[in-house]
């Protein structure tokens, strides 16, 4: 028996990194998975390796209409949706004095708007039979980082959006749980874009290293499964001690 038997999951940003690790693990635990990403070649190639229980859809999370397409296709292919992992995200360094409007809106459109549209789309799809929404935020949603101005704003917004949605679902009597996950710096392509920062980023974590995608996946799996049935509106940190300092 798998921990996600008979469940259907949509995972955004699934072409690589944390999203791909979630897709791989969820399929192993019995789920059928719809992996989405804007990186279509990589996404199709990697999701195809997971077999008949996984499909790939190209998907820009910042556009509401594309969310409707993804949910419609998931329900057509697999009959329902039980789990949404809002993982898609982008990262740029900027600060409060030098940030420009293009950079600000680019980050928020994917990292915050994308999560908002995902939650909005998932609730009507899940409210009859129940489900779990897992929003991948960041330690930047818990603490300030001076050179991550827009990213801080987006990930902090994801944290509070999660709590609001969780309370709304509970008040409505919908059997939907909504939680956020807050990773530290994880060894993914997004972080690997900055090899010159690797040593300094590792030093920020008391355990002395970056996290691995599977270490975030373990937490996402718990929240996606029925094992976390009494958890909603909560934030779960996986950061090697970063925010304990």
C-alpha atoms as an extended CHARMM CRD file, in Angstrom:
* protein
*
       245  EXT
         1         1  UNK       CA              0.0000000000        0.0000000000        0.0000000000  PROA      1               0.0000000000
         2         2  UNK       CA              1.2750000000        3.4250000000       -0.9460000000  PROA      2               0.0000000000
         3         3  UNK       CA              0.7300000000        6.5360000000        1.1380000000  PROA      3               0.0000000000
         4         4  UNK       CA             -1.0820000000        8.2170000000       -1.7870000000  PROA      4               0.0000000000
         5         5  UNK       CA             -3.0050000000        5.2730000000       -3.2380000000  PROA      5               0.0000000000
         6         6  UNK       CA             -6.0180000000        6.3170000000       -5.3250000000  PROA      6               0.0000000000
         7         7  UNK       CA             -5.1040000000       10.0060000000       -5.1650000000  PROA      7               0.0000000000
         8         8  UNK       CA             -4.5220000000       12.3860000000       -8.0600000000  PROA      8               0.0000000000
         9         9  UNK       CA             -2.0150000000       15.2160000000       -7.6990000000  PROA      9               0.0000000000
        10        10  UNK       CA             -1.2330000000       18.3350000000       -9.7150000000  PROA      10              0.0000000000
        11        11  UNK       CA              2.3440000000       19.4990000000       -9.1540000000  PROA      11              0.0000000000
        12        12  UNK       CA              3.5570000000       22.7730000000      -10.6690000000  PROA      12              0.0000000000
        13        13  UNK       CA              7.1670000000       23.4810000000      -11.5170000000  PROA      13              0.0000000000
        14        14  UNK       CA              7.5800000000       19.7420000000      -12.0480000000  PROA      14              0.0000000000
        15        15  UNK       CA             10.1910000000       19.7870000000      -14.8030000000  PROA      15              0.0000000000
        16        16  UNK       CA             13.0570000000       19.7160000000      -12.3300000000  PROA      16              0.0000000000
        17        17  UNK       CA             14.1160000000       20.3960000000       -8.7540000000  PROA      17              0.0000000000
        18        18  UNK       CA             11.6440000000       20.0470000000       -5.9130000000  PROA      18              0.0000000000
        19        19  UNK       CA              8.6670000000       19.6730000000       -8.2620000000  PROA      19              0.0000000000
        20        20  UNK       CA             10.1940000000       16.7550000000      -10.1340000000  PROA      20              0.0000000000
        21        21  UNK       CA             11.2610000000       15.1040000000       -6.8710000000  PROA      21              0.0000000000
        22        22  UNK       CA              7.6560000000       15.3970000000       -5.6440000000  PROA      22              0.0000000000
        23        23  UNK       CA              6.3130000000       13.9140000000       -8.8720000000  PROA      23              0.0000000000
        24        24  UNK       CA              8.6940000000       10.9570000000       -8.6760000000  PROA      24              0.0000000000
        25        25  UNK       CA              7.9230000000       10.2410000000       -5.0340000000  PROA      25              0.0000000000
        26        26  UNK       CA              4.1700000000       10.7030000000       -5.3550000000  PROA      26              0.0000000000
        27        27  UNK       CA              4.0020000000        8.1780000000       -8.2160000000  PROA      27              0.0000000000
        28        28  UNK       CA              6.0080000000        5.7020000000       -6.1310000000  PROA      28              0.0000000000
        29        29  UNK       CA              3.4900000000        6.1820000000       -3.3090000000  PROA      29              0.0000000000
        30        30  UNK       CA              0.5480000000        5.3020000000       -5.5530000000  PROA      30              0.0000000000
        31        31  UNK       CA             -0.6090000000        8.6810000000       -6.8720000000  PROA      31              0.0000000000
        32        32  UNK       CA             -1.4130000000        9.6140000000      -10.4300000000  PROA      32              0.0000000000
        33        33  UNK       CA              0.3600000000       12.8580000000      -11.2090000000  PROA      33              0.0000000000
        34        34  UNK       CA             -0.1370000000       15.7950000000      -13.5190000000  PROA      34              0.0000000000
        35        35  UNK       CA              3.1920000000       17.6160000000      -13.6880000000  PROA      35              0.0000000000
        36        36  UNK       CA              3.1850000000       21.1360000000      -15.1150000000  PROA      36              0.0000000000
        37        37  UNK       CA              5.8740000000       23.6530000000      -16.0640000000  PROA      37              0.0000000000
        38        38  UNK       CA              6.7110000000       26.3570000000      -18.6040000000  PROA      38              0.0000000000
        39        39  UNK       CA              9.8420000000       24.3740000000      -19.5320000000  PROA      39              0.0000000000
        40        40  UNK       CA              8.0470000000       22.0080000000      -21.8870000000  PROA      40              0.0000000000
        41        41  UNK       CA             10.9870000000       20.0320000000      -23.3510000000  PROA      41              0.0000000000
        42        42  UNK       CA             12.5040000000       19.2320000000      -19.9700000000  PROA      42              0.0000000000
        43        43  UNK       CA              9.1380000000       18.6270000000      -18.3570000000  PROA      43              0.0000000000
        44        44  UNK       CA              7.9250000000       16.2280000000      -21.0230000000  PROA      44              0.0000000000
        45        45  UNK       CA             11.1810000000       14.2990000000      -20.9770000000  PROA      45              0.0000000000
        46        46  UNK       CA             11.3370000000       13.9040000000      -17.1920000000  PROA      46              0.0000000000
        47        47  UNK       CA              7.6590000000       13.2580000000      -16.5190000000  PROA      47              0.0000000000
        48        48  UNK       CA              7.5430000000       10.6620000000      -19.3220000000  PROA      48              0.0000000000
        49        49  UNK       CA             10.0470000000        8.6060000000      -17.3210000000  PROA      49              0.0000000000
        50        50  UNK       CA              7.4450000000        8.1570000000      -14.5690000000  PROA      50              0.0000000000
        51        51  UNK       CA              5.2040000000        5.8960000000      -16.6820000000  PROA      51              0.0000000000
        52        52  UNK       CA              1.4990000000        5.7890000000      -17.3940000000  PROA      52              0.0000000000
        53        53  UNK       CA              0.5270000000        7.2490000000      -14.0230000000  PROA      53              0.0000000000
        54        54  UNK       CA              1.9820000000       10.6570000000      -14.8810000000  PROA      54              0.0000000000
        55        55  UNK       CA              1.3270000000       13.1970000000      -17.6120000000  PROA      55              0.0000000000
        56        56  UNK       CA              2.8800000000       16.5620000000      -18.4220000000  PROA      56              0.0000000000
        57        57  UNK       CA              1.0650000000       19.7930000000      -19.3330000000  PROA      57              0.0000000000
        58        58  UNK       CA              2.7650000000       23.0350000000      -20.2970000000  PROA      58              0.0000000000
        59        59  UNK       CA              1.4600000000       25.6180000000      -17.8620000000  PROA      59              0.0000000000
        60        60  UNK       CA              2.1220000000       29.2640000000      -17.0170000000  PROA      60              0.0000000000
        61        61  UNK       CA              0.8980000000       29.4960000000      -13.4240000000  PROA      61              0.0000000000
        62        62  UNK       CA              0.4910000000       33.2750000000      -13.6290000000  PROA      62              0.0000000000
        63        63  UNK       CA             -2.4530000000       32.9140000000      -16.0420000000  PROA      63              0.0000000000
        64        64  UNK       CA             -5.8670000000       31.9440000000      -14.6430000000  PROA      64              0.0000000000
        65        65  UNK       CA             -7.1000000000       30.4620000000      -17.9280000000  PROA      65              0.0000000000
        66        66  UNK       CA             -4.2150000000       28.0110000000      -17.9910000000  PROA      66              0.0000000000
        67        67  UNK       CA             -5.1620000000       26.7800000000      -14.5240000000  PROA      67              0.0000000000
        68        68  UNK       CA             -8.6390000000       26.0030000000      -15.7840000000  PROA      68              0.0000000000
        69        69  UNK       CA             -7.1090000000       24.0060000000      -18.6270000000  PROA      69              0.0000000000
        70        70  UNK       CA             -4.8790000000       22.0170000000      -16.2660000000  PROA      70              0.0000000000
        71        71  UNK       CA             -7.6970000000       21.0620000000      -13.8900000000  PROA      71              0.0000000000
        72        72  UNK       CA             -9.9730000000       20.1400000000      -16.8000000000  PROA      72              0.0000000000
        73        73  UNK       CA             -7.3120000000       17.8920000000      -18.3080000000  PROA      73              0.0000000000
        74        74  UNK       CA             -6.4750000000       16.2870000000      -14.9430000000  PROA      74              0.0000000000
        75        75  UNK       CA            -10.1300000000       15.4580000000      -14.3440000000  PROA      75              0.0000000000
        76        76  UNK       CA            -10.5720000000       14.1860000000      -17.9160000000  PROA      76              0.0000000000
        77        77  UNK       CA             -7.5370000000       11.9100000000      -17.6330000000  PROA      77              0.0000000000
        78        78  UNK       CA             -7.7700000000       10.7390000000      -14.0270000000  PROA      78              0.0000000000
        79        79  UNK       CA            -11.3240000000       11.5870000000      -12.9400000000  PROA      79              0.0000000000
        80        80  UNK       CA            -10.6160000000       13.9610000000      -10.0390000000  PROA      80              0.0000000000
        81        81  UNK       CA             -7.9680000000       16.0180000000       -8.2300000000  PROA      81              0.0000000000
        82        82  UNK       CA             -7.0910000000       15.3380000000       -4.5740000000  PROA      82              0.0000000000
        83        83  UNK       CA             -3.7760000000       17.1530000000       -4.1710000000  PROA      83              0.0000000000
        84        84  UNK       CA             -2.2590000000       20.3890000000       -5.4280000000  PROA      84              0.0000000000
        85        85  UNK       CA              1.3970000000       21.1840000000       -4.8200000000  PROA      85              0.0000000000
        86        86  UNK       CA              1.9650000000       24.8500000000       -5.7050000000  PROA      86              0.0000000000
        87        87  UNK       CA              5.7040000000       24.6100000000       -6.3010000000  PROA      87              0.0000000000
        88        88  UNK       CA              6.4440000000       26.7130000000       -9.3960000000  PROA      88              0.0000000000
        89        89  UNK       CA              8.6260000000       29.6840000000       -8.6050000000  PROA      89              0.0000000000
        90        90  UNK       CA             11.3710000000       31.9960000000       -9.8570000000  PROA      90              0.0000000000
        91        91  UNK       CA             14.1210000000       33.8720000000       -8.0510000000  PROA      91              0.0000000000
        92        92  UNK       CA             15.8450000000       37.1960000000       -8.6990000000  PROA      92              0.0000000000
        93        93  UNK       CA             18.0020000000       39.2440000000       -6.3790000000  PROA      93              0.0000000000
        94        94  UNK       CA             16.9360000000       42.8410000000       -5.7620000000  PROA      94              0.0000000000
        95        95  UNK       CA             16.6650000000       45.2850000000       -2.8850000000  PROA      95              0.0000000000
        96        96  UNK       CA             14.3080000000       47.9540000000       -1.5870000000  PROA      96              0.0000000000
        97        97  UNK       CA             16.2460000000       50.8470000000       -3.0950000000  PROA      97              0.0000000000
        98        98  UNK       CA             17.0840000000       49.5210000000       -6.5360000000  PROA      98              0.0000000000
        99        99  UNK       CA             14.1350000000       47.2550000000       -7.4020000000  PROA      99              0.0000000000
       100       100  UNK       CA             12.3130000000       48.1120000000      -10.6290000000  PROA      100             0.0000000000
       101       101  UNK       CA              8.7040000000       47.5260000000      -11.5680000000  PROA      101             0.0000000000
       102       102  UNK       CA              9.4120000000       44.8450000000      -14.1480000000  PROA      102             0.0000000000
       103       103  UNK       CA             11.3780000000       42.6960000000      -11.7170000000  PROA      103             0.0000000000
       104       104  UNK       CA              8.8410000000       43.2300000000       -8.9390000000  PROA      104             0.0000000000
       105       105  UNK       CA              5.8470000000       42.2250000000      -11.0400000000  PROA      105             0.0000000000
       106       106  UNK       CA              7.6790000000       39.3280000000      -12.6880000000  PROA      106             0.0000000000
       107       107  UNK       CA              8.4490000000       37.7100000000       -9.3210000000  PROA      107             0.0000000000
       108       108  UNK       CA              5.0120000000       38.3310000000       -7.8260000000  PROA      108             0.0000000000
       109       109  UNK       CA              3.1360000000       37.1350000000      -10.9270000000  PROA      109             0.0000000000
       110       110  UNK       CA              4.6830000000       33.6640000000      -10.6480000000  PROA      110             0.0000000000
       111       111  UNK       CA              5.5080000000       33.2540000000       -6.9630000000  PROA      111             0.0000000000
       112       112  UNK       CA              2.3610000000       34.8070000000       -5.4860000000  PROA      112             0.0000000000
       113       113  UNK       CA             -0.2780000000       35.1860000000       -8.2050000000  PROA      113             0.0000000000
       114       114  UNK       CA              0.4690000000       31.6610000000       -9.4000000000  PROA      114             0.0000000000
       115       115  UNK       CA             -0.2650000000       30.2380000000       -5.9630000000  PROA      115             0.0000000000
       116       116  UNK       CA             -3.4120000000       32.3480000000       -5.6350000000  PROA      116             0.0000000000
       117       117  UNK       CA             -4.8010000000       31.0710000000       -8.9420000000  PROA      117             0.0000000000
       118       118  UNK       CA             -3.9030000000       27.5190000000       -7.9740000000  PROA      118             0.0000000000
       119       119  UNK       CA             -5.7520000000       27.6940000000       -4.6690000000  PROA      119             0.0000000000
       120       120  UNK       CA             -8.7430000000       29.3790000000       -6.3050000000  PROA      120             0.0000000000
       121       121  UNK       CA             -8.9040000000       26.6330000000       -8.9410000000  PROA      121             0.0000000000
       122       122  UNK       CA             -8.3950000000       23.7670000000       -6.4990000000  PROA      122             0.0000000000
       123       123  UNK       CA            -11.1850000000       24.6180000000       -4.0560000000  PROA      123             0.0000000000
       124       124  UNK       CA            -14.1390000000       23.9610000000       -6.4030000000  PROA      124             0.0000000000
       125       125  UNK       CA            -12.4150000000       20.8140000000       -7.6700000000  PROA      125             0.0000000000
       126       126  UNK       CA            -11.9260000000       19.4240000000       -4.1610000000  PROA      126             0.0000000000
       127       127  UNK       CA            -14.7240000000       20.7780000000       -1.9970000000  PROA      127             0.0000000000
       128       128  UNK       CA            -17.0440000000       17.8060000000       -2.4570000000  PROA      128             0.0000000000
       129       129  UNK       CA            -14.6270000000       14.9280000000       -1.9030000000  PROA      129             0.0000000000
       130       130  UNK       CA            -11.8010000000       16.6590000000       -0.0210000000  PROA      130             0.0000000000
       131       131  UNK       CA             -8.1640000000       17.3410000000       -0.6930000000  PROA      131             0.0000000000
       132       132  UNK       CA             -4.8670000000       18.8460000000        0.3380000000  PROA      132             0.0000000000
       133       133  UNK       CA             -3.2000000000       21.9850000000       -1.0090000000  PROA      133             0.0000000000
       134       134  UNK       CA              0.5200000000       22.2790000000       -0.3070000000  PROA      134             0.0000000000
       135       135  UNK       CA              2.0080000000       25.7060000000       -1.0280000000  PROA      135             0.0000000000
       136       136  UNK       CA              5.7830000000       25.7580000000       -1.3290000000  PROA      136             0.0000000000
       137       137  UNK       CA              6.8530000000       29.0500000000        0.2370000000  PROA      137             0.0000000000
       138       138  UNK       CA             10.3680000000       29.6290000000        1.6080000000  PROA      138             0.0000000000
       139       139  UNK       CA             12.2730000000       30.7300000000        4.6610000000  PROA      139             0.0000000000
       140       140  UNK       CA             11.9610000000       34.0710000000        2.8500000000  PROA      140             0.0000000000
       141       141  UNK       CA              8.2950000000       33.8800000000        3.7980000000  PROA      141             0.0000000000
       142       142  UNK       CA              9.2990000000       33.8630000000        7.4720000000  PROA      142             0.0000000000
       143       143  UNK       CA             12.3280000000       36.1630000000        7.7280000000  PROA      143             0.0000000000
       144       144  UNK       CA             13.6310000000       39.1700000000        5.8480000000  PROA      144             0.0000000000
       145       145  UNK       CA             16.5740000000       38.8470000000        3.4600000000  PROA      145             0.0000000000
       146       146  UNK       CA             17.9280000000       42.1880000000        2.2980000000  PROA      146             0.0000000000
       147       147  UNK       CA             18.6640000000       41.2260000000       -1.3110000000  PROA      147             0.0000000000
       148       148  UNK       CA             15.4260000000       39.2900000000       -1.8880000000  PROA      148             0.0000000000
       149       149  UNK       CA             12.9760000000       42.1850000000       -1.7140000000  PROA      149             0.0000000000
       150       150  UNK       CA             10.3480000000       41.0100000000       -4.2160000000  PROA      150             0.0000000000
       151       151  UNK       CA             10.8720000000       37.3440000000       -3.3600000000  PROA      151             0.0000000000
       152       152  UNK       CA             10.3530000000       38.1500000000        0.3430000000  PROA      152             0.0000000000
       153       153  UNK       CA              7.0990000000       39.9020000000       -0.5030000000  PROA      153             0.0000000000
       154       154  UNK       CA              5.8610000000       37.0120000000       -2.6400000000  PROA      154             0.0000000000
       155       155  UNK       CA              6.7830000000       34.2210000000       -0.2540000000  PROA      155             0.0000000000
       156       156  UNK       CA              5.4410000000       36.1120000000        2.7570000000  PROA      156             0.0000000000
       157       157  UNK       CA              2.2360000000       36.5390000000        0.8060000000  PROA      157             0.0000000000
       158       158  UNK       CA              2.0820000000       32.7920000000        0.1690000000  PROA      158             0.0000000000
       159       159  UNK       CA              2.3670000000       32.1530000000        3.9030000000  PROA      159             0.0000000000
       160       160  UNK       CA             -0.5850000000       34.3940000000        4.7740000000  PROA      160             0.0000000000
       161       161  UNK       CA             -2.6480000000       33.4240000000        1.7140000000  PROA      161             0.0000000000
       162       162  UNK       CA             -2.3320000000       29.8280000000        2.9390000000  PROA      162             0.0000000000
       163       163  UNK       CA             -3.7520000000       30.6720000000        6.3510000000  PROA      163             0.0000000000
       164       164  UNK       CA             -6.6330000000       32.6580000000        4.9040000000  PROA      164             0.0000000000
       165       165  UNK       CA             -7.5770000000       29.8720000000        2.4830000000  PROA      165             0.0000000000
       166       166  UNK       CA             -7.3420000000       27.2380000000        5.2190000000  PROA      166             0.0000000000
       167       167  UNK       CA             -9.7040000000       29.1990000000        7.4590000000  PROA      167             0.0000000000
       168       168  UNK       CA            -12.1040000000       29.8230000000        4.5870000000  PROA      168             0.0000000000
       169       169  UNK       CA            -12.3180000000       26.1220000000        3.7280000000  PROA      169             0.0000000000
       170       170  UNK       CA            -12.7920000000       25.1710000000        7.3780000000  PROA      170             0.0000000000
       171       171  UNK       CA            -15.5490000000       27.7590000000        7.8650000000  PROA      171             0.0000000000
       172       172  UNK       CA            -17.3200000000       26.5440000000        4.7290000000  PROA      172             0.0000000000
       173       173  UNK       CA            -17.1070000000       22.9440000000        5.8800000000  PROA      173             0.0000000000
       174       174  UNK       CA            -15.0120000000       21.9660000000        2.8750000000  PROA      174             0.0000000000
       175       175  UNK       CA            -12.7710000000       18.9700000000        3.6740000000  PROA      175             0.0000000000
       176       176  UNK       CA             -9.7340000000       20.7310000000        2.2160000000  PROA      176             0.0000000000
       177       177  UNK       CA             -6.5060000000       21.3060000000        4.1050000000  PROA      177             0.0000000000
       178       178  UNK       CA             -4.1260000000       24.1000000000        3.0880000000  PROA      178             0.0000000000
       179       179  UNK       CA             -0.5710000000       24.2800000000        4.4430000000  PROA      179             0.0000000000
       180       180  UNK       CA              2.7170000000       25.9380000000        3.5140000000  PROA      180             0.0000000000
       181       181  UNK       CA              6.2400000000       24.5160000000        3.3620000000  PROA      181             0.0000000000
       182       182  UNK       CA              9.2380000000       26.7670000000        3.9910000000  PROA      182             0.0000000000
       183       183  UNK       CA             12.5300000000       25.3740000000        2.6580000000  PROA      183             0.0000000000
       184       184  UNK       CA             15.9350000000       26.8630000000        3.2190000000  PROA      184             0.0000000000
       185       185  UNK       CA             18.3220000000       26.9790000000        0.2790000000  PROA      185             0.0000000000
       186       186  UNK       CA             17.9110000000       23.7060000000       -1.5980000000  PROA      186             0.0000000000
       187       187  UNK       CA             20.2870000000       22.1530000000       -4.1330000000  PROA      187             0.0000000000
       188       188  UNK       CA             18.1100000000       22.7890000000       -7.2010000000  PROA      188             0.0000000000
       189       189  UNK       CA             18.6990000000       24.3590000000      -10.6440000000  PROA      189             0.0000000000
       190       190  UNK       CA             17.2540000000       27.6370000000       -9.3250000000  PROA      190             0.0000000000
       191       191  UNK       CA             19.9640000000       27.8830000000       -6.6720000000  PROA      191             0.0000000000
       192       192  UNK       CA             22.6500000000       26.3210000000       -8.8810000000  PROA      192             0.0000000000
       193       193  UNK       CA             22.3400000000       29.3470000000      -11.1950000000  PROA      193             0.0000000000
       194       194  UNK       CA             24.5470000000       31.1510000000       -8.6670000000  PROA      194             0.0000000000
       195       195  UNK       CA             27.6100000000       28.8770000000       -8.1940000000  PROA      195             0.0000000000
       196       196  UNK       CA             29.6650000000       31.7890000000       -6.8890000000  PROA      196             0.0000000000
       197       197  UNK       CA             27.3030000000       31.9530000000       -3.8870000000  PROA      197             0.0000000000
       198       198  UNK       CA             27.3420000000       28.2350000000       -3.0520000000  PROA      198             0.0000000000
       199       199  UNK       CA             29.8140000000       28.4000000000       -0.1720000000  PROA      199             0.0000000000
       200       200  UNK       CA             28.2150000000       31.4480000000        1.4360000000  PROA      200             0.0000000000
       201       201  UNK       CA             24.7290000000       29.9160000000        1.1300000000  PROA      201             0.0000000000
       202       202  UNK       CA             25.8720000000       26.6750000000        2.7370000000  PROA      202             0.0000000000
       203       203  UNK       CA             27.3450000000       28.6400000000        5.6450000000  PROA      203             0.0000000000
       204       204  UNK       CA             23.9470000000       30.2000000000        6.4010000000  PROA      204             0.0000000000
       205       205  UNK       CA             22.6350000000       26.8060000000        7.5440000000  PROA      205             0.0000000000
       206       206  UNK       CA             23.8340000000       25.4810000000       10.9130000000  PROA      206             0.0000000000
       207       207  UNK       CA             24.0010000000       21.9480000000        9.4740000000  PROA      207             0.0000000000
       208       208  UNK       CA             26.6340000000       23.2690000000        7.0440000000  PROA      208             0.0000000000
       209       209  UNK       CA             25.0710000000       22.3040000000        3.7220000000  PROA      209             0.0000000000
       210       210  UNK       CA             22.2320000000       22.9770000000        1.3200000000  PROA      210             0.0000000000
       211       211  UNK       CA             19.1180000000       20.8460000000        1.4870000000  PROA      211             0.0000000000
       212       212  UNK       CA             18.2770000000       18.2040000000       -1.1070000000  PROA      212             0.0000000000
       213       213  UNK       CA             14.9740000000       18.1590000000       -3.0270000000  PROA      213             0.0000000000
       214       214  UNK       CA             13.9310000000       14.8390000000       -1.4900000000  PROA      214             0.0000000000
       215       215  UNK       CA             14.1450000000       16.3880000000        1.9740000000  PROA      215             0.0000000000
       216       216  UNK       CA             11.4270000000       18.8530000000        0.9810000000  PROA      216             0.0000000000
       217       217  UNK       CA              9.4960000000       16.1250000000       -0.8090000000  PROA      217             0.0000000000
       218       218  UNK       CA              9.2910000000       14.0920000000        2.3990000000  PROA      218             0.0000000000
       219       219  UNK       CA              7.3990000000       16.9410000000        4.0310000000  PROA      219             0.0000000000
       220       220  UNK       CA              5.1860000000       17.5960000000        1.0070000000  PROA      220             0.0000000000
       221       221  UNK       CA              4.3040000000       13.8950000000        0.9370000000  PROA      221             0.0000000000
       222       222  UNK       CA              3.2310000000       13.9720000000        4.5750000000  PROA      222             0.0000000000
       223       223  UNK       CA              1.0070000000       17.0030000000        3.9660000000  PROA      223             0.0000000000
       224       224  UNK       CA             -0.4630000000       15.5120000000        0.7940000000  PROA      224             0.0000000000
       225       225  UNK       CA             -1.3170000000       12.2660000000        2.5540000000  PROA      225             0.0000000000
       226       226  UNK       CA             -4.0870000000       11.5290000000        5.0220000000  PROA      226             0.0000000000
       227       227  UNK       CA             -1.4340000000       11.2830000000        7.7400000000  PROA      227             0.0000000000
       228       228  UNK       CA             -1.6590000000       15.0690000000        8.1620000000  PROA      228             0.0000000000
       229       229  UNK       CA             -5.4450000000       15.1080000000        8.5750000000  PROA      229             0.0000000000
       230       230  UNK       CA             -5.3600000000       17.5050000000       11.5650000000  PROA      230             0.0000000000
       231       231  UNK       CA             -2.9660000000       20.0010000000        9.9580000000  PROA      231             0.0000000000
       232       232  UNK       CA             -4.3260000000       23.0440000000        8.1570000000  PROA      232             0.0000000000
       233       233  UNK       CA             -3.3100000000       26.6830000000        7.9960000000  PROA      233             0.0000000000
       234       234  UNK       CA              0.1190000000       25.7200000000        9.3130000000  PROA      234             0.0000000000
       235       235  UNK       CA              3.6650000000       26.3910000000        8.1880000000  PROA      235             0.0000000000
       236       236  UNK       CA              6.2730000000       23.6420000000        8.0830000000  PROA      236             0.0000000000
       237       237  UNK       CA              9.9580000000       24.5260000000        8.0050000000  PROA      237             0.0000000000
       238       238  UNK       CA             12.7160000000       22.4200000000        6.4130000000  PROA      238             0.0000000000
       239       239  UNK       CA             15.8070000000       24.6020000000        6.5430000000  PROA      239             0.0000000000
       240       240  UNK       CA             18.7580000000       22.9280000000        8.2500000000  PROA      240             0.0000000000
       241       241  UNK       CA             18.3660000000       25.2080000000       11.2580000000  PROA      241             0.0000000000
       242       242  UNK       CA             18.5370000000       28.4730000000        9.2840000000  PROA      242             0.0000000000
       243       243  UNK       CA             15.6050000000       30.1710000000       11.0350000000  PROA      243             0.0000000000
       244       244  UNK       CA             16.5350000000       28.8000000000       14.4690000000  PROA      244             0.0000000000
       245       245  UNK       CA             19.3830000000       31.3010000000       14.7060000000  PROA      245             0.0000000000
